[in-house]
Amino acid sequence: MMKKRLIIGLMGLMSLMSLSAKAQNGFNLPYSQYGLGVSELPFNMPVASRMGGVVYTRQGNNIINPFNPASYGSIEKESFVFDMGFNIQLSRLTSGDQRAKDADGNIGYLAIGMPITDWWKLSAGLMPYSSVDYFTVVPSAKGSNMKTEFSGDGGANEVFAGMAFNLLDKKSDKLQVGFNVGYLTGKIVKLMSYVTTDTSTYNINSRKAQELKLGNVLLDFGAQYRHALGERYTLGVGIDYKPYMNMKVKENAMIYTYHATTEALLDTIFPARGEDPAQRGRLEQAHTVGVGVNLERNGLWQVAADMTFGGWQGLRHTEPEGFDIFGRSPLRGGRYSSYALGFEKMVNMNAQNYIGRLGVSVGAHMEQGLMYMTTASGERRVDQWGVGAGITLPMRKGRSLLTISVGYSSMGDKDIMRRESVTFGIAVSSCERWFVKRKYN
């Protein structure tokens, strides 16, 4: 039985990895030109967005919560959980008096979970980590026939595998601990082109190109503790910790010229002849601590709150010395914190009618210090806030769930750039008993 479970788990993980190249779609994100791009985890995923981003105490026998690996310990014996989510995002960009709209849709995440033993559980999956997609044109100055184009494409995906262990499982107290090992993969290409508007044979274009290839291991540790307060209420505490990590990444940089009517390379300006265009940059993950607490009226409702603190948000990218061909970045990584509060009327399979079985949730979050940008008026801190709501529909048979969520978020301000987004999400959590040997046919 153990061997069979491991084989099924590995097959599922291979299927998830094969989809990694398709897990993202493009969208015009001006903020994504900095670092590894824009990362909206966990607030764009249905498991989190429907409660405003609350994740550290979330657990269940029919959901996968990768934001606290200890939650895998709630997967029941003889169960197999498959979780999949999709997102559709509508956004509006505002900068001064200028406005633009765009839309995008992609796979939000894929994950599986299963028990190895009664106390040892396994999960694996794939989720987009960040996105880079932007295109901006600076028109020719008066008296000049040269315009400047800025563009970027790509992003990062995280393939993860995690385990959880039930260290204490009593009626009044439960303790679960776990860890995730993630593999960050992807490619990011950024271009800065000087394009002539004169088609004369004597005019040539120039381009600066930078390529970043990711292949790095990430670590994440978590714990969840639940204590019964009498017969009706349960108090839960969740902790997630990401350790500091200093990682190397492969980079290529080149400056070259090409003719206005063709992309054929004419001359290489950087690097100098005989020098290697490939170097190694650096990625840093800050010490990050997340703490959550929830109060549950057993099986009926819960209220929960999360707090996250880190040296900076996401992964900080530092280019190799002498490789900053685009000039000094206006972005600086600084102190980051986020707060989330949510309420959920839980799915109740014992209700007398289907309406009573439905789950309903609402929540809000605030992120402070997504990035710090140097502007003409001084350094500005870019923050984000948002609200979310969702409804969970239990399947008529089994313990599978269908969740529909909607969230609104506002990032930055109109003086530098404000991005307002409405994200619609749908998630399917299939929980079936795969390892039960039937007594009767």
Coordinates of C-alpha atoms in Angstrom, one line a residue:
M1 CA 0.0 0.0 0.0
M2 CA 2.8 2.4 0.9
K3 CA 4.5 1.8 -2.5
K4 CA 1.2 2.3 -4.4
R5 CA 0.7 5.7 -2.7
L6 CA 4.2 6.9 -3.4
I7 CA 3.9 5.9 -7.1
I8 CA 0.5 7.8 -7.5
G9 CA 2.0 10.8 -5.7
L10 CA 5.1 10.9 -8.0
M11 CA 2.9 10.5 -11.1
G12 CA 0.8 13.4 -10.0
L13 CA 3.9 15.6 -9.3
M14 CA 5.3 14.8 -12.8
S15 CA 1.9 15.9 -14.3
L16 CA 2.1 19.2 -12.4
M17 CA 5.7 19.9 -13.5
S18 CA 4.7 19.3 -17.1
L19 CA 2.2 22.1 -16.8
S20 CA 4.7 24.6 -15.4
A21 CA 5.3 26.3 -18.7
K22 CA 1.6 26.9 -19.1
A23 CA 0.8 28.2 -15.6
Q24 CA 1.1 31.9 -16.5
N25 CA -0.4 34.2 -19.0
G26 CA 0.6 37.8 -19.8
F27 CA -0.7 41.1 -18.5
N28 CA 0.5 44.7 -18.7
L29 CA 2.2 45.2 -15.3
P30 CA 4.5 48.2 -15.2
Y31 CA 5.6 47.4 -11.6
S32 CA 6.9 44.0 -12.9
Q33 CA 9.9 45.6 -14.5
Y34 CA 11.7 45.5 -11.2
G35 CA 13.2 42.4 -9.6
L36 CA 11.5 39.1 -10.3
G37 CA 8.2 41.0 -11.2
V38 CA 4.9 41.2 -9.4
S39 CA 4.0 38.5 -6.9
E40 CA 0.4 38.4 -5.5
L41 CA 0.6 35.3 -3.4
P42 CA -1.4 34.3 -1.5
F43 CA -4.1 37.0 -2.1
N44 CA -4.9 35.9 -5.7
M45 CA -5.6 32.3 -4.8
P46 CA -9.1 31.2 -3.9
V47 CA -8.0 29.3 -0.8
A48 CA -6.8 32.6 0.6
S49 CA -8.6 35.4 -1.2
R50 CA -12.1 34.4 -0.1
M51 CA -11.1 35.2 3.5
G52 CA -9.0 38.3 2.7
G53 CA -5.7 36.4 2.6
V54 CA -5.9 34.5 5.9
V55 CA -3.8 31.3 5.5
Y56 CA -1.7 30.4 8.6
T57 CA -4.4 28.6 10.5
R58 CA -6.3 27.3 7.5
Q59 CA -6.6 23.5 7.3
G60 CA -9.1 20.8 6.3
N61 CA -9.4 17.2 5.2
N62 CA -10.4 18.3 1.7
I63 CA -8.2 21.3 0.8
I64 CA -4.5 21.9 0.2
N65 CA -3.0 25.0 1.9
P66 CA 0.6 25.4 0.7
F67 CA 1.1 28.6 2.7
N68 CA 1.5 26.6 5.9
P69 CA 2.8 23.1 5.2
A70 CA 1.7 21.9 8.7
S71 CA -1.9 22.0 7.3
Y72 CA -1.2 18.8 5.3
G73 CA -1.5 16.9 8.6
S74 CA -5.3 17.3 8.3
I75 CA -5.5 15.0 5.3
E76 CA -7.4 12.0 6.4
K77 CA -6.4 8.3 6.3
E78 CA -7.2 6.6 3.0
S79 CA -7.9 9.9 1.2
F80 CA -6.5 11.5 -1.9
V81 CA -7.0 15.3 -2.4
F82 CA -6.6 17.1 -5.7
D83 CA -6.8 20.9 -5.6
M84 CA -6.9 23.1 -8.7
G85 CA -7.7 26.8 -9.1
F86 CA -8.2 29.3 -11.9
N87 CA -8.1 33.1 -11.9
I88 CA -9.5 35.9 -14.2
Q89 CA -8.2 39.3 -13.4
L90 CA -9.5 42.7 -14.6
S91 CA -7.3 45.7 -13.9
R92 CA -7.1 49.4 -14.3
L93 CA -3.9 51.4 -14.2
T94 CA -3.9 55.1 -13.2
S95 CA -1.0 57.5 -13.4
G96 CA -1.9 61.2 -13.0
D97 CA -4.6 61.8 -15.7
Q98 CA -3.7 58.7 -17.7
R99 CA -5.7 55.5 -17.5
A100 CA -5.5 52.1 -19.0
K101 CA -7.4 48.8 -18.7
D102 CA -6.4 45.2 -19.3
A103 CA -7.5 41.6 -18.5
D104 CA -5.9 38.3 -17.9
G105 CA -6.7 34.7 -17.0
N106 CA -4.5 31.8 -15.9
I107 CA -4.1 28.7 -13.8
G108 CA -3.9 29.7 -10.2
Y109 CA -2.4 26.5 -8.8
L110 CA -2.4 22.8 -8.9
A111 CA -1.8 20.5 -5.9
I112 CA -2.2 17.0 -4.6
G113 CA -2.2 15.5 -1.1
M114 CA -2.3 12.1 0.5
P115 CA -1.5 10.2 3.7
I116 CA 1.6 8.0 3.9
T117 CA 0.7 6.8 7.4
D118 CA -1.8 7.8 10.0
W119 CA 0.6 10.5 11.3
W120 CA 2.7 11.3 8.1
K121 CA 1.2 13.2 5.2
L122 CA 2.5 14.3 1.8
S123 CA 1.6 17.1 -0.6
A124 CA 3.0 18.4 -3.9
G125 CA 2.0 21.0 -6.4
L126 CA 2.7 24.0 -8.7
M127 CA 1.8 27.7 -8.4
P128 CA 3.0 30.8 -10.2
Y129 CA 5.4 32.8 -8.0
S130 CA 5.7 36.0 -10.0
S131 CA 4.9 37.6 -13.4
V132 CA 6.8 39.9 -15.7
D133 CA 4.9 41.5 -18.6
Y134 CA 5.1 45.2 -19.6
F135 CA 5.5 47.4 -22.7
T136 CA 6.0 51.1 -22.5
V137 CA 7.0 53.5 -25.3
V138 CA 8.6 56.9 -24.7
P139 CA 7.9 59.1 -27.8
S140 CA 10.7 60.9 -29.6
A141 CA 11.7 64.2 -28.2
K142 CA 11.2 67.3 -30.3
G143 CA 13.9 67.4 -33.0
S144 CA 14.8 63.7 -32.5
N145 CA 13.9 60.7 -34.6
M146 CA 14.6 58.2 -31.8
K147 CA 11.9 56.7 -29.5
T148 CA 12.5 54.4 -26.5
E149 CA 10.7 51.1 -25.9
F150 CA 10.7 49.2 -22.6
S151 CA 9.4 45.6 -22.5
G152 CA 9.6 42.5 -20.4
D153 CA 8.2 39.0 -20.4
G154 CA 8.4 35.9 -18.4
G155 CA 8.0 35.0 -14.7
A156 CA 8.7 32.4 -12.0
N157 CA 6.9 29.2 -11.1
E158 CA 7.3 27.3 -7.9
V159 CA 7.1 23.5 -7.9
F160 CA 6.8 22.3 -4.3
A161 CA 6.7 19.1 -2.3
G162 CA 6.0 19.0 1.4
M163 CA 5.4 16.8 4.4
A164 CA 3.5 17.2 7.6
F165 CA 3.6 15.2 10.8
N166 CA 0.9 14.8 13.5
L167 CA 2.9 15.0 16.7
L168 CA -0.1 15.3 19.0
D169 CA -3.6 14.1 18.2
K170 CA -6.0 14.1 21.2
K171 CA -9.6 15.2 21.6
S172 CA -8.6 18.5 23.2
D173 CA -5.2 19.2 21.7
K174 CA -3.7 18.7 18.2
L175 CA -0.3 19.6 17.0
Q176 CA 1.0 19.4 13.4
V177 CA 4.3 20.4 12.0
G178 CA 5.5 20.4 8.4
F179 CA 7.9 21.7 5.7
N180 CA 7.9 22.6 2.0
V181 CA 10.9 22.2 -0.4
G182 CA 10.2 24.4 -3.4
Y183 CA 12.0 24.6 -6.7
L184 CA 11.8 28.0 -8.4
T185 CA 12.0 27.8 -12.1
G186 CA 11.4 30.2 -15.0
K187 CA 13.0 32.8 -17.4
I188 CA 12.7 36.6 -17.4
V189 CA 13.7 38.7 -20.4
K190 CA 13.9 42.5 -20.2
L191 CA 14.5 44.8 -23.2
M192 CA 15.3 48.5 -23.7
S193 CA 15.3 49.5 -27.4
Y194 CA 16.2 52.8 -29.0
V195 CA 14.2 52.7 -32.2
T196 CA 14.6 55.1 -35.0
T197 CA 11.6 56.6 -36.7
D198 CA 13.7 57.4 -39.8
T199 CA 13.8 54.6 -42.3
S200 CA 17.0 55.9 -43.8
T201 CA 19.7 53.2 -44.5
Y202 CA 22.1 55.2 -42.4
N203 CA 20.0 54.9 -39.2
I204 CA 20.3 51.9 -36.9
N205 CA 18.5 50.7 -33.8
S206 CA 20.2 49.8 -30.5
R207 CA 19.0 47.4 -27.9
K208 CA 19.9 46.5 -24.3
A209 CA 18.8 42.9 -23.4
Q210 CA 19.0 41.1 -20.1
E211 CA 18.0 37.5 -19.4
L212 CA 17.6 35.9 -16.0
K213 CA 17.3 32.1 -15.6
L214 CA 15.9 30.7 -12.4
G215 CA 16.6 27.3 -10.8
N216 CA 16.7 27.7 -7.1
V217 CA 15.6 25.8 -4.0
L218 CA 13.4 27.4 -1.4
L219 CA 12.5 26.2 2.1
D220 CA 9.4 26.8 4.3
F221 CA 8.5 25.5 7.7
G222 CA 5.2 25.6 9.6
A223 CA 3.3 24.5 12.6
Q224 CA -0.4 24.5 13.7
Y225 CA -1.8 23.9 17.2
R226 CA -5.5 23.5 18.1
H227 CA -6.9 23.6 21.6
A228 CA -10.5 22.8 22.5
L229 CA -12.2 25.5 24.7
G230 CA -14.9 23.3 26.2
E231 CA -17.2 21.4 23.9
R232 CA -18.2 24.1 21.4
Y233 CA -15.1 26.2 20.6
T234 CA -11.6 25.6 19.4
L235 CA -8.7 28.0 19.5
G236 CA -6.0 27.6 16.7
V237 CA -2.6 29.0 16.3
G238 CA -0.5 28.8 13.1
I239 CA 3.2 29.7 12.5
D240 CA 5.1 29.8 9.2
Y241 CA 8.8 30.6 8.9
K242 CA 10.9 31.2 5.8
P243 CA 14.7 31.2 6.6
Y244 CA 17.2 33.6 5.1
M245 CA 18.7 32.2 1.9
N246 CA 21.4 33.5 -0.4
M247 CA 21.2 32.0 -3.9
K248 CA 22.9 32.3 -7.2
V249 CA 21.1 32.9 -10.5
K250 CA 22.3 32.8 -14.1
E251 CA 22.2 36.0 -16.1
N252 CA 23.0 37.2 -19.6
A253 CA 23.4 40.8 -20.6
M254 CA 24.0 42.3 -24.1
I255 CA 24.0 45.7 -25.8
Y256 CA 23.9 45.6 -29.6
T257 CA 22.8 47.4 -32.7
Y258 CA 20.6 46.2 -35.6
H259 CA 19.2 47.7 -38.8
A260 CA 15.9 49.5 -38.6
T261 CA 14.3 47.2 -41.2
T262 CA 15.5 43.9 -39.7
E263 CA 16.3 42.3 -36.3
A264 CA 19.6 41.0 -37.6
L265 CA 22.5 41.8 -35.2
L266 CA 25.0 44.2 -36.7
D267 CA 27.4 44.9 -33.9
T268 CA 27.9 44.0 -30.2
I269 CA 28.7 46.8 -27.9
F270 CA 28.6 44.9 -24.6
P271 CA 30.2 42.7 -23.5
A272 CA 33.6 43.4 -25.0
R273 CA 35.1 41.0 -27.4
G274 CA 36.4 37.9 -25.6
E275 CA 34.3 38.5 -22.5
D276 CA 31.5 36.1 -21.4
P277 CA 28.0 37.6 -21.5
A278 CA 26.9 35.1 -18.8
Q279 CA 27.4 35.9 -15.2
R280 CA 25.8 35.0 -11.9
G281 CA 23.6 37.3 -9.9
R282 CA 22.1 36.8 -6.5
L283 CA 18.7 36.2 -5.0
E284 CA 18.0 36.6 -1.3
Q285 CA 15.0 35.4 0.7
A286 CA 14.6 37.3 3.9
H287 CA 13.8 35.8 7.3
T288 CA 10.0 35.9 7.2
V289 CA 7.7 35.0 10.0
G290 CA 3.9 34.6 9.7
V291 CA 1.6 34.2 12.7
G292 CA -2.1 33.4 12.7
V293 CA -4.8 32.8 15.2
N294 CA -8.4 31.7 14.8
L295 CA -11.5 31.0 16.9
E296 CA -13.8 28.3 15.6
R297 CA -17.3 27.5 16.7
N298 CA -16.8 23.8 15.9
G299 CA -18.0 23.0 12.4
L300 CA -20.2 26.2 12.1
W301 CA -18.1 29.3 11.8
Q302 CA -14.6 30.8 12.4
V303 CA -12.9 34.1 12.7
A304 CA -9.2 34.3 11.9
A305 CA -6.4 36.9 11.7
D306 CA -2.8 36.8 10.2
M307 CA 0.3 38.9 10.5
T308 CA 3.5 38.6 8.4
F309 CA 6.8 40.3 9.0
G310 CA 9.9 40.1 6.8
G311 CA 13.1 42.0 5.9
W312 CA 11.5 42.6 2.4
Q313 CA 8.8 41.1 0.3
G314 CA 9.5 38.1 -1.9
L315 CA 13.0 37.5 -3.3
R316 CA 15.5 40.4 -3.6
H317 CA 17.5 40.4 -6.8
T318 CA 21.0 41.8 -7.1
E319 CA 22.7 42.0 -10.5
P320 CA 26.4 41.1 -11.0
E321 CA 28.7 44.1 -10.7
G322 CA 29.0 45.8 -14.0
F323 CA 25.9 44.1 -15.4
D324 CA 23.4 46.9 -14.6
I325 CA 23.0 47.9 -18.3
F326 CA 19.7 49.5 -17.6
G327 CA 21.1 51.8 -15.0
R328 CA 20.5 51.9 -11.3
S329 CA 17.2 50.5 -10.3
P330 CA 14.8 52.9 -8.4
L331 CA 13.7 49.9 -6.4
R332 CA 14.9 49.1 -2.9
G333 CA 13.9 46.2 -0.7
G334 CA 12.8 47.3 2.8
R335 CA 10.8 46.3 5.8
Y336 CA 7.6 44.4 4.8
S337 CA 4.5 43.5 6.8
S338 CA 1.0 42.3 6.0
Y339 CA -2.2 41.9 8.0
A340 CA -5.3 39.9 7.2
L341 CA -8.7 39.4 8.9
G342 CA -11.4 37.0 7.8
F343 CA -14.7 35.4 8.8
E344 CA -16.1 32.2 7.5
K345 CA -19.5 30.4 7.8
M346 CA -18.1 26.9 7.4
V347 CA -19.5 24.1 5.1
N348 CA -21.9 22.0 7.2
M349 CA -22.6 18.6 5.7
N350 CA -25.0 17.8 8.5
A351 CA -27.4 20.7 7.6
Q352 CA -30.9 19.6 6.7
N353 CA -30.9 21.3 3.3
Y354 CA -28.3 22.2 0.7
I355 CA -28.5 26.0 1.4
G356 CA -27.5 25.3 5.0
R357 CA -24.5 23.3 3.8
L358 CA -23.0 26.2 1.9
G359 CA -19.9 28.0 3.1
V360 CA -19.6 31.8 2.9
S361 CA -16.5 33.9 3.7
V362 CA -15.3 37.5 3.7
G363 CA -12.1 39.2 4.6
A364 CA -9.6 42.1 4.1
H365 CA -5.9 42.5 4.0
M366 CA -3.2 45.2 4.0
E367 CA 0.4 44.9 2.8
Q368 CA 3.0 47.5 3.7
G369 CA 6.3 47.8 2.0
L370 CA 5.8 45.8 -1.2
M371 CA 8.6 48.0 -2.6
Y372 CA 10.4 51.2 -1.9
M373 CA 10.9 53.4 -5.0
T374 CA 13.1 56.5 -5.5
T375 CA 11.2 59.2 -7.3
A376 CA 11.9 62.9 -8.1
S377 CA 10.0 63.9 -4.9
G378 CA 11.9 61.4 -2.7
E379 CA 11.5 57.7 -1.7
R380 CA 8.0 56.4 -1.8
R381 CA 6.7 53.2 -0.2
V382 CA 4.3 51.1 -2.3
D383 CA 1.5 49.5 -0.3
Q384 CA -1.5 47.4 -1.2
W385 CA -4.9 46.7 0.4
G386 CA -7.8 44.6 -0.6
V387 CA -11.0 42.8 0.3
G388 CA -12.4 39.4 -0.7
A389 CA -15.4 37.2 -0.5
G390 CA -16.3 33.7 -1.5
I391 CA -18.9 30.9 -1.5
T392 CA -18.1 27.2 -1.1
L393 CA -20.4 24.6 -2.6
P394 CA -20.1 21.1 -1.3
M395 CA -20.7 18.3 -3.8
R396 CA -23.7 16.1 -3.2
K397 CA -21.6 13.0 -2.8
G398 CA -18.3 12.7 -1.0
R399 CA -16.3 15.6 0.5
S400 CA -15.3 17.5 -2.6
L401 CA -15.8 21.2 -2.8
L402 CA -16.3 23.9 -5.4
T403 CA -15.2 27.4 -4.3
I404 CA -16.0 30.7 -6.1
S405 CA -14.3 33.8 -5.0
V406 CA -13.9 37.5 -5.9
G407 CA -11.4 40.0 -4.6
Y408 CA -10.5 43.7 -5.0
S409 CA -7.1 45.1 -4.5
S410 CA -5.4 48.5 -4.9
M411 CA -1.7 48.9 -5.2
G412 CA 0.3 52.1 -5.2
D413 CA -1.2 55.6 -5.7
K414 CA -2.0 57.7 -8.8
D415 CA 1.0 60.0 -8.2
I416 CA 3.4 57.2 -9.2
M417 CA 1.0 54.6 -10.4
R418 CA -2.1 52.9 -9.0
R419 CA -3.1 49.5 -10.0
E420 CA -6.7 48.4 -9.1
S421 CA -7.7 44.8 -9.8
V422 CA -10.8 42.7 -9.5
T423 CA -9.9 39.0 -9.4
F424 CA -12.5 36.2 -10.0
G425 CA -11.4 32.7 -8.8
I426 CA -12.7 29.3 -9.0
A427 CA -11.2 26.3 -7.2
V428 CA -12.1 22.6 -7.3
S429 CA -11.0 20.5 -4.3
S430 CA -11.6 16.8 -5.0
C431 CA -11.4 14.6 -1.9
E432 CA -12.0 10.9 -2.5
R433 CA -11.2 7.7 -0.7
W434 CA -8.7 6.0 -3.0
F435 CA -7.2 3.5 -0.7
V436 CA -10.2 1.7 0.7
K437 CA -10.6 -1.9 -0.3
R438 CA -14.2 -2.6 -1.0
K439 CA -15.8 -5.5 0.9
Y440 CA -18.6 -5.9 -1.7
N441 CA -18.7 -5.4 -5.5

